[in-house]
Amino acid sequence: MNRRHRDILNLILNTEDYITGNELAKLCNVTLRTIRRDIKKINETLKEYDSQITSSLKKGYFLNKKSKNVLKESNLIRKVLDYEYIIEVPNSPLDRQIYILLKLTTKKHISLEELEKTLYVSEATVNNDVALMNKWLKSNLKLRIGYSLNKGFTLKANEIEKRNIISWVLAIRLNISSVLKYWNYLFDDKDVISKARAIYQLVNTETKKYGYCLSGHSAQLLCYEILVAIKRSNLGFNLNSFHDTKDKLIPIMAAIREKLEMKLNVNLPETDWLNLEQCFKSKQFLHGTDIKNVETKETAFIVDKFFLTLKEEFNINLSAKPDNRYKLILYVAPMINRLKYMHCIPNSIDKKIIETYKTEFKMAIELKYIIKEKLKLDIKMIDLAYITMHLVSMCGLWKYKFNTIIVCDYDESILSFIKDKIKDCFGEKLKITRFYDYQEFMYEEKEKLKEVELIITTSTIADITDIPFIRINPEIEQNDLDMIKEYLDTYKKR
């Protein structure tokens, strides 16, 4: 079963009724004939599970309740992680570019001829891929790929910068298939997910014990960064010259180090942990984090000046509500660290959100000026989008009240935004009782979910629960609201 087969099966599994062949063809960007051929091959795989996709000439394709239950219980979607997809030759422009970039983090030089031969592409294609990678590197990390006629391509970066590049690439797509593929590019190794899950449980426990609440994607990325450090250290790529070993680890990182070295029987150098500490400080933290753990003097100064500027320029007093200051410091502190060390943001949201909330974006720009003046750092557009979302929530466009279980791996601004938007549209019909990130929900005891009737989620959870759910975009578009409304109207009629 290849990647497209799994996508098709996932789409049918997540559809309450029928889905037409034309809809599948459009979503998978293939012809109707290809969909018919794929369905036939998928059904051959499903035979051993005593299940099949049924079809109707007028309605389309469908999995009955029995087949859906069998597939969920057998965990088929997760078992079929496309071995062929992981080891196949990169064939899309993005995969080719990432392949070249990741290979250059482990090899000093790669010749043009080697890339042509390995990727089955022309010299012009390789040069175009490298040009696009250089544009991306310059924009995000101020780095570049160089070229020599004698030696070929080389990445102009030190070890810290190379590890940072790997983090950026892994953060682009944190889904399992992509991580496995990129991990294979890096280390010719496919055993990463089970190790990452083991580390996640440890990181999740220790961070909460020490008063930190990481967003789901942040915790996930930190686990991969730890595994990258272990791998590269074992390969002889060390950080000895990049950190002052007199520096001491903060308590949370010292605790993670102690537990991890005991659990995995590894012994990373002090410099690796100091670098991982900076990665940790750049992550996104959620409500519940002890503000003393993240607040710095410069962060407090910047946030307080920002609130004062908003009061003077926009006649809005956001400092009157202490929770506003708490939330903004929670975001701005790691943002400043990301800007200083050029770290990536684990969760991406649509930057076009600034076009929807123009007033709040105009207010967010004031923070950009303050940081530029104080720290000589430039806020990226993605951070301005997040600050805009914070301001949308703070300015009272929606009131706060929990209405239903929400599964979401994004940061506090998105959690608040989703909660508030749902309350504004469906406050009389829904009651949010708790937020989960994906991993927490996956490992939650069934008894604690007994009373749950509906889940609103930014992740696909069809293969881990029988509870009705609606999948939405983190920015909540109109079609997301329409899906919720349609479900509630249908439920009411029943």
Coordinates of C-alpha atoms in Angstrom, one line a residue:
M1 CA 0.0 0.0 0.0
N2 CA 1.6 3.3 -1.1
R3 CA 1.1 6.8 0.3
R4 CA -1.8 7.6 -2.0
H5 CA -3.6 4.4 -1.1
R6 CA -3.3 5.3 2.6
D7 CA -4.6 8.8 1.9
I8 CA -7.6 7.4 0.0
L9 CA -8.4 5.0 2.8
N10 CA -8.0 7.8 5.4
L11 CA -10.5 10.0 3.4
I12 CA -13.1 7.2 3.2
L13 CA -12.6 6.3 6.8
N14 CA -13.1 9.9 7.9
T15 CA -16.3 10.3 5.8
E16 CA -19.6 9.6 7.6
D17 CA -21.5 8.8 4.4
Y18 CA -20.3 8.2 0.8
I19 CA -17.5 10.1 -1.0
T20 CA -17.5 10.2 -4.8
G21 CA -14.7 9.1 -7.0
N22 CA -14.5 12.6 -8.4
E23 CA -14.0 14.0 -5.0
L24 CA -11.2 11.5 -4.2
A25 CA -9.6 12.3 -7.6
K26 CA -9.6 16.0 -6.9
L27 CA -8.3 15.6 -3.3
C28 CA -5.5 13.2 -4.5
N29 CA -4.8 15.2 -7.7
V30 CA -5.2 12.1 -9.9
T31 CA -7.7 10.9 -12.5
L32 CA -10.9 9.0 -11.7
R33 CA -9.4 6.0 -13.5
T34 CA -6.5 6.0 -11.1
I35 CA -8.8 6.2 -8.1
R36 CA -10.8 3.1 -9.4
R37 CA -7.5 1.2 -9.8
D38 CA -6.3 2.2 -6.4
I39 CA -9.6 1.2 -4.7
K40 CA -9.2 -2.2 -6.2
K41 CA -5.6 -2.6 -4.9
I42 CA -6.7 -1.3 -1.4
N43 CA -9.5 -3.9 -1.3
E44 CA -6.9 -6.6 -2.0
T45 CA -5.0 -5.5 1.2
L46 CA -8.2 -5.3 3.2
K47 CA -9.2 -8.9 2.5
E48 CA -7.0 -10.2 5.3
Y49 CA -8.9 -7.9 7.6
D50 CA -12.3 -9.2 6.4
S51 CA -13.2 -5.7 5.3
Q52 CA -13.7 -3.8 2.0
I53 CA -14.6 -0.5 0.5
T54 CA -18.0 -0.8 -1.0
S55 CA -19.1 1.3 -4.0
S56 CA -22.3 2.7 -5.4
L57 CA -22.6 4.0 -9.0
K58 CA -24.6 7.0 -7.9
K59 CA -23.2 7.7 -4.4
G60 CA -19.5 6.8 -4.5
Y61 CA -17.4 4.8 -2.0
F62 CA -18.2 3.8 1.5
L63 CA -16.9 1.8 4.5
N64 CA -19.6 0.2 6.7
K65 CA -19.5 0.5 10.4
K66 CA -18.2 -3.0 10.9
S67 CA -15.3 -2.4 8.5
K68 CA -14.5 0.9 10.1
N69 CA -14.3 -0.7 13.5
V70 CA -12.1 -3.5 12.2
L71 CA -9.7 -1.0 10.7
K72 CA -9.6 1.1 13.8
E73 CA -9.0 -1.9 16.1
S74 CA -6.3 -3.4 13.8
N75 CA -4.7 0.1 13.6
L76 CA -4.1 -0.5 9.9
I77 CA -3.6 3.2 8.9
R78 CA -0.7 3.4 11.4
K79 CA 0.8 0.0 10.6
V80 CA 1.0 0.8 6.9
L81 CA 3.6 3.6 7.0
D82 CA 4.6 3.1 3.4
Y83 CA 8.0 1.5 3.5
E84 CA 8.2 2.2 -0.2
Y85 CA 7.3 5.8 0.3
I86 CA 10.1 6.2 3.0
I87 CA 12.9 4.7 0.9
E88 CA 11.8 5.8 -2.6
V89 CA 13.9 8.2 -4.6
P90 CA 12.8 11.8 -3.9
N91 CA 10.6 12.7 -6.8
S92 CA 8.9 15.9 -5.9
P93 CA 10.8 19.3 -6.0
L94 CA 10.4 19.7 -2.2
D95 CA 11.6 16.2 -1.4
R96 CA 14.6 16.6 -3.7
Q97 CA 15.5 20.0 -2.2
I98 CA 15.2 18.6 1.4
Y99 CA 17.2 15.5 0.4
I100 CA 20.1 17.7 -0.9
L101 CA 20.0 20.0 2.1
L102 CA 19.9 17.2 4.7
K103 CA 22.7 15.2 2.9
L104 CA 24.9 18.3 3.0
T105 CA 24.5 18.4 6.8
T106 CA 26.3 15.0 7.0
K107 CA 28.7 15.2 4.0
K108 CA 31.3 18.0 3.4
H109 CA 30.8 17.9 -0.3
I110 CA 28.4 16.3 -2.9
S111 CA 29.3 16.4 -6.5
L112 CA 26.8 17.5 -9.2
E113 CA 27.2 14.2 -10.9
E114 CA 26.4 12.3 -7.8
L115 CA 23.1 14.2 -7.3
E116 CA 22.2 13.8 -11.0
K117 CA 22.8 10.0 -10.7
T118 CA 21.1 9.6 -7.3
L119 CA 18.0 11.7 -8.1
Y120 CA 17.6 10.7 -11.8
V121 CA 17.4 14.4 -12.8
S122 CA 19.3 16.7 -15.1
E123 CA 22.1 19.2 -14.2
A124 CA 19.6 22.1 -14.7
T125 CA 17.1 20.5 -12.3
V126 CA 19.8 20.1 -9.6
N127 CA 21.0 23.6 -10.0
N128 CA 17.4 24.9 -9.8
D129 CA 16.8 22.9 -6.6
V130 CA 20.0 24.3 -5.0
A131 CA 19.0 27.8 -6.0
L132 CA 15.6 27.5 -4.3
M133 CA 17.3 26.0 -1.2
N134 CA 19.7 29.0 -1.1
K135 CA 16.8 31.4 -1.3
W136 CA 15.1 29.6 1.7
L137 CA 18.4 29.4 3.7
K138 CA 19.1 33.1 3.2
S139 CA 15.6 34.1 4.1
N140 CA 15.4 32.0 7.3
L141 CA 18.9 31.3 8.5
K142 CA 21.2 33.7 6.6
L143 CA 23.2 30.6 5.3
R144 CA 23.9 29.3 1.8
I145 CA 25.1 26.3 -0.2
G146 CA 28.4 26.9 -2.0
Y147 CA 29.8 25.3 -5.2
S148 CA 33.3 24.3 -6.3
L149 CA 34.1 22.8 -9.7
N150 CA 36.5 20.3 -8.1
K151 CA 34.5 19.3 -5.0
G152 CA 30.9 20.1 -5.8
F153 CA 28.3 21.5 -3.4
T154 CA 29.0 22.3 0.2
L155 CA 26.9 23.8 3.0
K156 CA 28.4 26.9 4.5
A157 CA 27.4 26.3 8.1
N158 CA 28.9 25.2 11.4
E159 CA 27.6 22.3 13.5
I160 CA 25.1 24.3 15.5
E161 CA 23.7 25.8 12.3
K162 CA 23.5 22.4 10.7
R163 CA 21.4 21.0 13.6
N164 CA 19.3 24.1 13.4
I165 CA 18.6 23.4 9.7
I166 CA 17.6 19.9 10.6
S167 CA 15.1 21.3 13.2
W168 CA 13.6 23.7 10.6
V169 CA 13.2 20.8 8.1
L170 CA 11.5 18.5 10.6
A171 CA 9.2 21.3 11.7
I172 CA 8.0 21.8 8.1
R173 CA 6.1 18.5 8.4
L174 CA 5.8 16.8 11.7
N175 CA 3.6 14.0 10.4
I176 CA 5.0 10.5 10.9
S177 CA 5.6 9.6 7.2
S178 CA 7.6 12.8 6.5
V179 CA 9.7 12.5 9.6
L180 CA 10.5 8.9 8.7
K181 CA 11.5 9.9 5.2
Y182 CA 13.6 12.8 6.2
W183 CA 15.2 10.7 9.0
N184 CA 16.1 8.2 6.4
Y185 CA 17.7 10.9 4.3
L186 CA 19.8 12.0 7.3
F187 CA 20.9 8.7 8.9
D188 CA 19.8 5.9 6.6
D189 CA 17.7 4.8 9.7
K190 CA 14.0 4.2 10.0
D191 CA 13.8 3.6 13.8
V192 CA 12.9 7.0 15.1
I193 CA 9.1 7.1 16.0
S194 CA 9.2 4.5 18.8
K195 CA 12.3 6.3 20.4
A196 CA 10.6 9.7 20.0
R197 CA 7.5 8.4 21.7
A198 CA 9.5 7.1 24.6
I199 CA 11.3 10.4 25.0
Y200 CA 8.0 12.3 24.7
Q201 CA 6.5 10.6 27.8
L202 CA 9.6 11.6 29.7
V203 CA 9.7 15.2 28.4
N204 CA 6.0 15.6 29.1
T205 CA 6.3 14.4 32.7
E206 CA 9.4 16.4 33.5
T207 CA 8.2 19.7 32.0
K208 CA 5.0 19.6 33.9
K209 CA 6.8 18.7 37.1
Y210 CA 9.0 21.8 36.7
G211 CA 6.1 24.2 35.8
Y212 CA 6.3 24.2 32.0
C213 CA 3.5 23.3 29.6
L214 CA 4.8 22.8 26.0
S215 CA 2.5 22.8 23.0
G216 CA 2.2 19.4 21.4
H217 CA 4.3 20.2 18.3
S218 CA 7.0 21.8 20.5
A219 CA 7.3 18.8 22.7
Q220 CA 7.4 16.6 19.6
L221 CA 10.1 18.6 17.9
L222 CA 12.2 18.7 21.1
C223 CA 12.2 14.9 21.1
Y224 CA 13.5 14.8 17.5
E225 CA 16.1 17.5 18.4
I226 CA 17.4 15.3 21.3
L227 CA 17.6 12.3 18.9
V228 CA 19.4 14.3 16.3
A229 CA 21.9 15.4 19.0
I230 CA 22.5 11.7 20.0
K231 CA 22.9 10.6 16.4
R232 CA 25.3 13.4 15.3
S233 CA 27.3 13.1 18.5
N234 CA 27.7 9.4 17.8
L235 CA 28.8 10.2 14.2
G236 CA 31.5 12.5 15.6
F237 CA 29.9 15.9 14.9
N238 CA 30.6 17.7 18.2
L239 CA 29.8 21.1 19.7
N240 CA 32.8 21.5 22.0
S241 CA 33.9 24.9 20.6
F242 CA 30.4 26.5 20.5
H243 CA 29.5 26.7 24.2
D244 CA 31.1 27.8 27.5
T245 CA 31.0 24.6 29.5
K246 CA 31.1 26.7 32.7
D247 CA 27.4 27.5 32.1
K248 CA 25.0 25.4 34.1
L249 CA 21.9 23.7 32.8
I250 CA 18.6 25.1 34.1
P251 CA 16.8 22.6 36.4
I252 CA 14.3 21.3 33.8
M253 CA 17.1 20.4 31.3
A254 CA 19.2 18.8 34.0
A255 CA 16.3 16.6 35.0
I256 CA 15.5 15.6 31.4
R257 CA 19.2 14.8 30.9
E258 CA 19.4 12.6 34.0
K259 CA 16.3 10.7 33.2
L260 CA 17.1 10.4 29.5
E261 CA 20.6 9.1 29.9
M262 CA 19.4 6.5 32.4
K263 CA 16.5 5.5 30.1
L264 CA 18.4 5.3 26.8
N265 CA 21.9 4.6 28.2
V266 CA 23.4 7.5 26.3
N267 CA 25.9 10.1 27.5
L268 CA 25.7 13.4 25.5
P269 CA 28.4 16.0 26.2
E270 CA 27.5 19.1 28.3
T271 CA 27.7 21.3 25.2
D272 CA 25.0 19.3 23.5
W273 CA 22.7 19.8 26.4
L274 CA 23.4 23.5 26.6
N275 CA 22.5 23.8 22.9
L276 CA 19.3 21.7 23.5
E277 CA 18.5 24.1 26.4
Q278 CA 18.4 27.0 23.9
C279 CA 16.2 25.0 21.7
F280 CA 13.9 24.3 24.6
K281 CA 13.7 28.0 25.5
S282 CA 12.6 28.8 21.9
K283 CA 9.6 26.5 22.1
Q284 CA 5.9 27.5 22.4
F285 CA 4.5 27.4 26.0
L286 CA 0.9 27.0 27.0
H287 CA -1.3 28.4 29.7
G288 CA -0.3 26.7 33.0
T289 CA 3.4 27.5 32.6
D290 CA 4.9 29.2 35.6
I291 CA 5.6 32.7 34.3
K292 CA 8.8 32.9 36.5
N293 CA 10.3 30.1 34.3
V294 CA 10.1 32.2 31.1
E295 CA 9.9 35.9 32.0
T296 CA 13.1 37.9 31.6
K297 CA 13.8 41.6 32.2
E298 CA 13.9 42.4 28.5
T299 CA 10.6 40.5 27.9
A300 CA 8.8 42.3 30.7
F301 CA 10.1 45.7 29.4
I302 CA 9.0 45.0 25.9
V303 CA 5.5 43.7 26.8
D304 CA 4.9 46.6 29.2
K305 CA 6.0 49.1 26.6
F306 CA 3.8 47.5 24.0
F307 CA 0.8 47.7 26.3
L308 CA 1.6 51.4 27.0
T309 CA 1.9 52.1 23.2
L310 CA -1.4 50.5 22.5
K311 CA -3.1 52.6 25.2
E312 CA -1.5 55.8 23.8
E313 CA -2.0 55.0 20.1
F314 CA -5.2 53.0 20.0
N315 CA -6.8 53.9 23.3
I316 CA -7.0 50.2 24.4
N317 CA -5.9 49.2 27.9
L318 CA -5.0 45.6 27.7
S319 CA -2.9 45.7 30.8
A320 CA -6.1 46.0 32.9
K321 CA -6.5 42.2 32.7
P322 CA -3.4 40.5 34.2
D323 CA -4.0 37.4 32.1
N324 CA -3.3 39.4 28.9
R325 CA 0.2 40.2 30.2
Y326 CA 0.8 36.6 31.2
K327 CA -0.2 35.3 27.7
L328 CA 1.9 37.8 25.8
I329 CA 5.0 37.2 27.9
L330 CA 4.4 33.4 27.4
Y331 CA 4.7 34.0 23.7
V332 CA 7.2 36.9 23.4
A333 CA 9.9 35.3 25.7
P334 CA 10.5 32.2 23.5
M335 CA 10.0 34.3 20.3
I336 CA 12.9 36.6 21.3
N337 CA 15.0 33.5 21.9
R338 CA 14.0 32.1 18.4
L339 CA 15.0 35.4 16.8
K340 CA 18.4 35.5 18.6
Y341 CA 19.3 31.9 17.7
M342 CA 17.4 31.7 14.4
H343 CA 15.4 28.8 15.7
C344 CA 12.2 27.7 13.9
I345 CA 8.7 28.0 15.2
P346 CA 7.2 24.5 15.7
N347 CA 3.7 25.3 14.5
S348 CA 2.9 27.1 11.3
I349 CA -0.4 29.1 10.8
D350 CA -1.7 30.9 7.7
K351 CA 0.0 34.3 7.5
K352 CA -3.0 35.5 5.6
I353 CA -4.8 35.8 8.9
I354 CA -3.4 39.3 9.1
E355 CA -5.6 40.3 6.2
T356 CA -8.7 39.2 8.1
Y357 CA -7.8 41.1 11.3
K358 CA -6.3 44.3 9.9
T359 CA -6.7 46.4 13.1
E360 CA -5.1 43.8 15.3
F361 CA -2.3 43.4 12.8
K362 CA -1.7 47.1 12.8
M363 CA -1.4 46.9 16.6
A364 CA 1.0 44.0 16.3
I365 CA 3.3 46.0 14.1
E366 CA 4.0 48.3 17.2
L367 CA 5.6 45.3 18.9
K368 CA 7.9 44.9 15.9
Y369 CA 9.1 48.5 16.2
I370 CA 9.8 48.1 20.0
I371 CA 11.8 44.9 19.5
K372 CA 13.7 46.4 16.6
E373 CA 14.7 49.4 18.7
K374 CA 15.4 47.5 21.9
L375 CA 17.1 44.3 20.6
K376 CA 18.0 45.1 16.9
L377 CA 16.0 42.0 15.9
D378 CA 13.4 41.7 13.1
I379 CA 10.1 39.9 13.9
K380 CA 9.2 37.4 11.2
M381 CA 5.7 37.5 9.6
I382 CA 4.7 34.2 11.2
D383 CA 5.3 35.8 14.6
L384 CA 3.3 38.9 13.7
A385 CA 0.4 36.5 12.7
Y386 CA 0.6 34.9 16.1
I387 CA 0.7 38.2 17.9
T388 CA -2.3 39.3 15.8
M389 CA -4.2 36.2 17.0
H390 CA -3.3 37.0 20.6
L391 CA -4.7 40.5 20.2
V392 CA -7.9 39.3 18.5
S393 CA -8.5 37.2 21.7
M394 CA -7.5 40.0 24.1
C395 CA -9.5 42.7 22.5
G396 CA -12.8 41.1 23.5
L397 CA -14.1 39.9 20.1
W398 CA -15.0 36.7 21.8
K399 CA -15.7 35.9 25.4
Y400 CA -14.0 33.1 27.3
K401 CA -15.9 29.9 28.2
F402 CA -15.1 26.3 27.7
N403 CA -17.6 24.4 25.5
T404 CA -16.3 20.9 24.3
I405 CA -13.2 18.7 24.1
I406 CA -10.7 20.1 21.7
V407 CA -7.6 18.2 20.4
C408 CA -5.0 20.7 19.2
D409 CA -1.2 20.7 19.0
Y410 CA -0.9 24.5 18.5
D411 CA 0.1 27.2 20.9
E412 CA -1.9 29.2 23.4
S413 CA -3.0 31.9 20.8
I414 CA -4.6 29.2 18.6
L415 CA -6.1 27.4 21.5
S416 CA -7.7 30.6 22.8
F417 CA -8.8 31.6 19.3
I418 CA -10.5 28.2 18.6
K419 CA -12.2 28.3 22.1
D420 CA -13.4 31.8 21.6
K421 CA -14.6 31.4 18.0
I422 CA -16.6 28.3 18.9
K423 CA -18.1 30.0 21.9
D424 CA -19.1 33.0 19.8
C425 CA -20.8 30.8 17.2
F426 CA -22.0 27.9 19.2
G427 CA -21.9 28.9 22.8
E428 CA -25.5 27.9 23.5
K429 CA -25.0 24.4 22.1
L430 CA -21.5 23.3 23.1
K431 CA -19.6 23.1 26.3
I432 CA -15.8 22.7 26.2
T433 CA -14.6 20.6 29.1
R434 CA -10.9 20.2 28.3
F435 CA -8.1 20.8 25.8
Y436 CA -5.7 17.9 24.7
D437 CA -2.7 17.8 22.5
Y438 CA -2.6 14.8 20.2
Q439 CA -0.3 12.7 22.3
E440 CA -2.2 13.3 25.5
F441 CA -5.5 12.4 23.8
M442 CA -3.9 9.2 22.3
Y443 CA -2.9 7.9 25.7
E444 CA -5.9 9.1 27.6
E445 CA -7.8 6.5 29.5
K446 CA -11.1 5.5 27.9
E447 CA -13.0 5.9 31.2
K448 CA -12.1 9.6 31.3
L449 CA -13.6 10.1 27.8
K450 CA -16.8 8.2 28.6
E451 CA -19.0 11.3 28.8
V452 CA -17.5 12.9 25.6
E453 CA -20.1 13.3 22.8
L454 CA -18.1 15.4 20.3
I455 CA -14.5 16.3 19.6
I456 CA -13.3 19.3 17.7
T457 CA -9.8 18.7 16.5
T458 CA -7.0 20.0 14.3
S459 CA -5.6 16.5 13.9
T460 CA -6.9 13.3 12.2
I461 CA -8.0 11.0 15.0
A462 CA -10.2 8.5 13.2
D463 CA -7.9 5.7 13.9
I464 CA -7.8 6.2 17.7
T465 CA -11.3 6.9 18.7
D466 CA -15.0 6.1 18.0
I467 CA -16.2 9.4 19.4
P468 CA -17.7 11.7 16.8
F469 CA -15.3 14.4 15.8
I470 CA -15.0 17.3 13.4
R471 CA -11.6 18.2 12.0
I472 CA -11.0 21.9 11.6
N473 CA -8.2 24.2 10.4
P474 CA -6.3 26.1 13.2
E475 CA -7.4 29.4 11.7
I476 CA -11.1 28.2 11.6
E477 CA -12.4 29.0 8.1
Q478 CA -16.0 29.3 7.1
N479 CA -16.3 25.7 5.9
D480 CA -15.1 24.6 9.4
L481 CA -18.0 26.5 11.0
D482 CA -20.4 25.1 8.4
M483 CA -19.3 21.6 9.3
I484 CA -19.9 22.1 13.0
K485 CA -23.3 23.7 12.3
E486 CA -24.3 20.9 9.9
Y487 CA -23.4 18.3 12.6
L488 CA -25.3 20.1 15.3
D489 CA -28.4 20.6 13.0
T490 CA -28.3 16.9 12.0
Y491 CA -28.0 15.8 15.6
K492 CA -30.9 18.1 16.6
K493 CA -33.1 16.5 13.9
R494 CA -32.2 13.0 15.1

